[in-house]
CSV table of C-alpha atoms in Angstrom, one decimal:
chain,number,residue,atom,x,y,z
A,1,ALA,CA,1.0,1.1,-4.3
A,2,TYR,CA,1.0,4.4,-6.0
A,3,MET,CA,-1.9,6.0,-4.1
A,4,ALA,CA,0.2,9.0,-3.4
A,5,TYR,CA,1.6,9.1,-7.1
A,6,ASP,CA,-1.9,10.8,-8.4
A,7,LYS,CA,-1.9,13.3,-5.6
A,8,PHE,CA,1.8,14.3,-6.0
A,9,PHE,CA,2.1,14.4,-9.6
A,10,ALA,CA,-1.3,15.8,-10.3
A,11,GLY,CA,-1.0,19.1,-12.0
A,12,LYS,CA,2.9,18.7,-12.7
A,13,SER,CA,3.4,19.3,-16.3
A,14,ALA,CA,6.1,16.4,-16.6
A,15,SER,CA,3.8,13.6,-15.2
A,16,PRO,CA,0.4,12.6,-16.3
A,17,LYS,CA,-1.5,10.3,-14.0
A,18,PRO,CA,-0.2,6.7,-14.2
A,19,ILE,CA,-7.2,-1.7,-2.6
A,20,ALA,CA,-21.7,-16.5,4.0
A,21,PRO,CA,-20.7,-17.1,7.8
A,22,VAL,CA,-18.7,-20.3,8.3
A,23,SER,CA,-19.6,-22.2,11.5
A,24,THR,CA,-17.0,-23.0,13.8
A,25,SER,CA,-16.2,-26.0,16.0
A,26,SER,CA,-14.4,-26.3,19.0
A,27,ALA,CA,-12.9,-29.5,17.7
A,28,VAL,CA,-10.8,-28.3,14.6
A,29,SER,CA,-8.5,-30.8,13.0
A,30,ALA,CA,-5.2,-29.8,11.3
A,31,ASP,CA,-7.0,-30.8,8.1
A,32,ASP,CA,-9.7,-28.5,8.6
A,33,THR,CA,-7.4,-25.6,9.5
A,34,GLY,CA,-5.3,-26.4,6.4
A,35,SER,CA,-8.3,-26.5,4.3
A,36,LYS,CA,-9.9,-23.3,5.4
A,37,GLN,CA,-6.5,-21.6,4.9
A,38,ALA,CA,-6.3,-22.9,1.4
A,39,GLU,CA,-9.8,-21.6,0.7
A,40,ALA,CA,-9.0,-18.3,2.4
A,41,LYS,CA,-6.1,-17.9,0.1
A,42,ARG,CA,-8.0,-18.7,-3.0
A,43,LEU,CA,-10.7,-16.0,-2.0
A,44,LYS,CA,-7.7,-13.6,-1.5
A,45,ASP,CA,-6.4,-14.1,-4.9
A,46,ASP,CA,-9.7,-13.9,-6.5
A,47,ALA,CA,-10.6,-10.9,-4.5
A,48,MET,CA,-7.3,-9.0,-5.9
A,49,LYS,CA,-8.4,-9.9,-9.4
A,50,SER,CA,-11.7,-8.3,-8.6
A,51,TYR,CA,-10.1,-5.5,-7.0
A,52,GLN,CA,-7.7,-5.0,-10.1
A,53,GLN,CA,-10.7,-4.8,-12.3
A,54,ASN,CA,-12.4,-2.3,-9.9
A,55,ASN,CA,-15.1,-4.6,-8.8
A,56,LEU,CA,-14.8,-3.4,-5.3
A,57,ASP,CA,-18.0,-5.1,-3.9
A,58,ASP,CA,-17.0,-8.7,-5.2
A,59,ALA,CA,-13.4,-8.2,-3.9
A,60,TRP,CA,-15.0,-7.1,-0.4
A,61,VAL,CA,-17.3,-10.2,-0.4
A,62,ARG,CA,-14.5,-12.5,-1.1
A,63,LEU,CA,-12.3,-10.8,1.5
A,64,ALA,CA,-14.8,-11.0,4.2
A,65,THR,CA,-15.2,-14.7,3.7
A,66,ALA,CA,-11.6,-15.2,3.6
A,67,GLY,CA,-11.4,-13.3,6.9
A,68,GLN,CA,-13.9,-15.7,8.4
A,69,LEU,CA,-11.9,-18.6,7.3
A,70,ASP,CA,-8.6,-17.2,8.5
A,71,PRO,CA,-9.0,-14.2,10.7
A,72,LEU,CA,-5.5,-14.0,11.8
A,73,ASP,CA,-4.4,-13.5,8.3
A,74,ALA,CA,-2.9,-9.8,8.2
A,75,GLU,CA,-3.0,-9.6,4.6
A,76,ILE,CA,-6.6,-9.9,4.3
A,77,TRP,CA,-7.3,-7.0,6.5
A,78,ASN,CA,-4.6,-5.0,4.8
A,79,ASN,CA,-6.5,-5.5,1.5
A,80,MET,CA,-9.7,-4.9,3.0
A,81,GLY,CA,-8.1,-1.4,4.0
A,82,LEU,CA,-7.1,-0.8,0.3
A,83,ILE,CA,-10.7,-1.4,-0.8
A,84,SER,CA,-12.1,0.9,2.0
A,85,LYS,CA,-9.6,3.6,0.9
A,86,ARG,CA,-10.6,3.3,-2.8
A,87,LYS,CA,-14.2,3.6,-1.7
A,88,GLY,CA,-13.3,6.8,0.1
A,89,ASP,CA,-13.9,5.4,3.7
A,90,VAL,CA,-10.5,6.5,5.1
A,91,VAL,CA,-11.7,5.9,8.7
A,92,LYS,CA,-12.4,2.2,7.9
A,93,ALA,CA,-9.4,1.8,5.9
A,94,ARG,CA,-7.2,3.1,8.9
A,95,GLU,CA,-9.1,0.6,11.2
A,96,PHE,CA,-8.2,-2.4,8.7
A,97,PHE,CA,-4.6,-1.2,8.2
A,98,GLU,CA,-4.2,-1.0,12.1
A,99,LYS,CA,-5.8,-4.3,12.7
A,100,ALA,CA,-3.5,-6.1,10.2
A,101,LEU,CA,-0.4,-4.3,11.7
A,102,GLN,CA,-1.4,-5.6,15.0
A,103,MET,CA,-1.4,-9.1,13.7
A,104,LYS,CA,1.8,-8.5,11.8
A,105,PRO,CA,3.8,-5.7,13.4
A,106,ASP,CA,6.5,-6.3,10.8
A,107,CYS,CA,4.1,-5.7,8.1
A,108,VAL,CA,5.8,-3.2,5.6
A,109,GLN,CA,2.7,-2.9,3.3
A,110,CYS,CA,0.6,-1.8,6.4
A,111,LEU,CA,3.2,0.5,7.5
A,112,ASN,CA,3.2,2.1,3.8
A,113,ASN,CA,-0.6,2.1,3.8
A,114,LEU,CA,-0.9,3.9,7.0
A,115,ALA,CA,1.8,6.3,6.0
A,116,ILE,CA,-0.2,7.1,2.9
A,117,LEU,CA,-3.3,8.1,5.1
A,118,ASP,CA,-1.1,10.0,7.3
A,119,MET,CA,0.3,12.0,4.2
A,120,ASP,CA,-3.3,12.7,3.1
A,121,GLU,CA,-4.1,14.1,6.4
A,122,GLU,CA,-0.7,16.1,6.3
A,123,ASN,CA,0.6,14.1,9.3
A,124,LEU,CA,4.1,14.0,7.6
A,125,THR,CA,6.2,13.2,10.8
A,126,ILE,CA,4.2,10.2,11.7
A,127,ALA,CA,4.1,9.1,7.9
A,128,LYS,CA,8.0,9.5,7.8
A,129,GLU,CA,8.4,7.4,11.1
A,130,ARG,CA,6.1,4.5,9.5
A,131,LEU,CA,8.0,4.8,6.3
A,132,SER,CA,11.4,4.6,8.1
A,133,LYS,CA,10.2,1.5,10.0
A,134,ALA,CA,9.1,0.0,6.9
A,135,MET,CA,12.5,0.6,5.2
A,136,SER,CA,14.3,-0.5,8.1
A,137,LEU,CA,12.3,-3.9,8.2
A,138,ASP,CA,12.8,-4.2,4.4
A,139,PRO,CA,15.5,-2.1,2.8
A,140,GLY,CA,14.2,-3.4,-0.5
A,141,TYR,CA,10.7,-2.1,-0.2
A,142,ALA,CA,10.4,0.3,-3.1
A,143,ASP,CA,7.1,1.9,-2.2
A,144,ALA,CA,8.2,3.1,1.1
A,145,ALA,CA,11.2,5.0,-0.4
A,146,PHE,CA,8.7,6.4,-3.2
A,147,HIS,CA,6.3,7.8,-0.6
A,148,MET,CA,9.4,9.0,1.8
A,149,ALA,CA,10.7,10.9,-1.6
A,150,ILE,CA,7.1,12.5,-2.0
A,151,ILE,CA,7.3,13.8,1.5
A,152,GLU,CA,11.0,15.0,1.3
A,153,ASP,CA,9.9,16.7,-1.8
A,154,GLU,CA,6.9,18.4,-0.4
A,155,GLU,CA,9.0,19.5,2.6
A,156,GLY,CA,11.5,21.1,0.2
A,157,ASP,CA,14.3,18.9,1.0
A,158,ALA,CA,15.4,18.1,-2.9
A,159,ARG,CA,18.5,16.5,-1.8
A,160,LEU,CA,16.8,13.7,0.1
A,161,ALA,CA,13.9,13.6,-2.3
A,162,VAL,CA,16.3,12.9,-5.2
A,163,ALA,CA,17.9,10.2,-3.2
A,164,TYR,CA,14.8,8.4,-2.3
A,165,TYR,CA,13.4,8.7,-5.8
A,166,LYS,CA,16.6,7.3,-7.0
A,167,LYS,CA,16.3,4.4,-4.4
A,168,PHE,CA,12.7,3.9,-5.8
A,169,ILE,CA,13.8,3.6,-9.4
A,170,GLU,CA,16.7,1.3,-8.3
A,171,LEU,CA,14.4,-1.0,-6.3
A,172,LYS,CA,11.2,-0.9,-8.3
A,173,LYS,CA,12.2,-3.2,-11.4
A,174,ASP,CA,8.5,-4.1,-12.2
A,175,ALA,CA,7.2,-0.6,-12.2
A,176,PRO,CA,5.5,0.7,-15.3
A,177,GLN,CA,7.9,2.3,-17.5
A,178,LYS,CA,5.8,5.5,-17.7
A,179,LEU,CA,6.1,5.9,-14.0
A,180,ILE,CA,9.9,5.5,-14.1
A,181,ASP,CA,10.1,7.9,-16.8
A,182,ASP,CA,8.2,10.5,-15.0
A,183,VAL,CA,10.1,10.0,-11.7
A,184,ARG,CA,13.5,10.4,-13.8
A,185,ARG,CA,12.2,13.7,-15.2
A,186,HIS,CA,11.2,15.0,-11.8
A,187,VAL,CA,14.5,14.1,-10.4
A,188,GLU,CA,16.3,16.0,-13.3
A,189,ASP,CA,14.0,18.9,-12.5
A,190,LEU,CA,15.0,18.7,-8.9
A,191,GLU,CA,18.7,18.4,-9.6
A,192,SER,CA,18.5,21.3,-11.9
A,193,GLU,CA,17.2,23.5,-9.4
């Protein structure tokens, strides 16, 4: 969730650095569909554990298999985008995020992840549009507020940056304390300028 954090706070003195084929049958019963979705969910959960342990190849295989079982699950494709981004394949990451967004147009995580790619490519106007849409769909989505703050900060609008950073702190109750402390210090620096 904090892909842009490293980039933004890197070098800032106050802030140290804190994604087997299944045969298909034309006659699929409701039980088959339910069991495939349950297996896909298990694979997704296992894949995210592997992702968190930086075992990206294992996470990839599990998600690819889950995608065969439940190809309309936007979360699978979004998570494949996270892995692609972490592996450095930004083109593939964008493809997966866009595929997920096509399946679920109100996916705030997909909008946020695409905005991060836009930020990396310095397409800040598009990134802001995506983040604004994410925040309008889910006003409690802290990551979009965080990334919007970074953009406003980079563009030199300290007032808006502070407002978004404060919103992030208010919303992100489960953020690591170190991150919250770093953001608070940065807000204090912005307010004192």
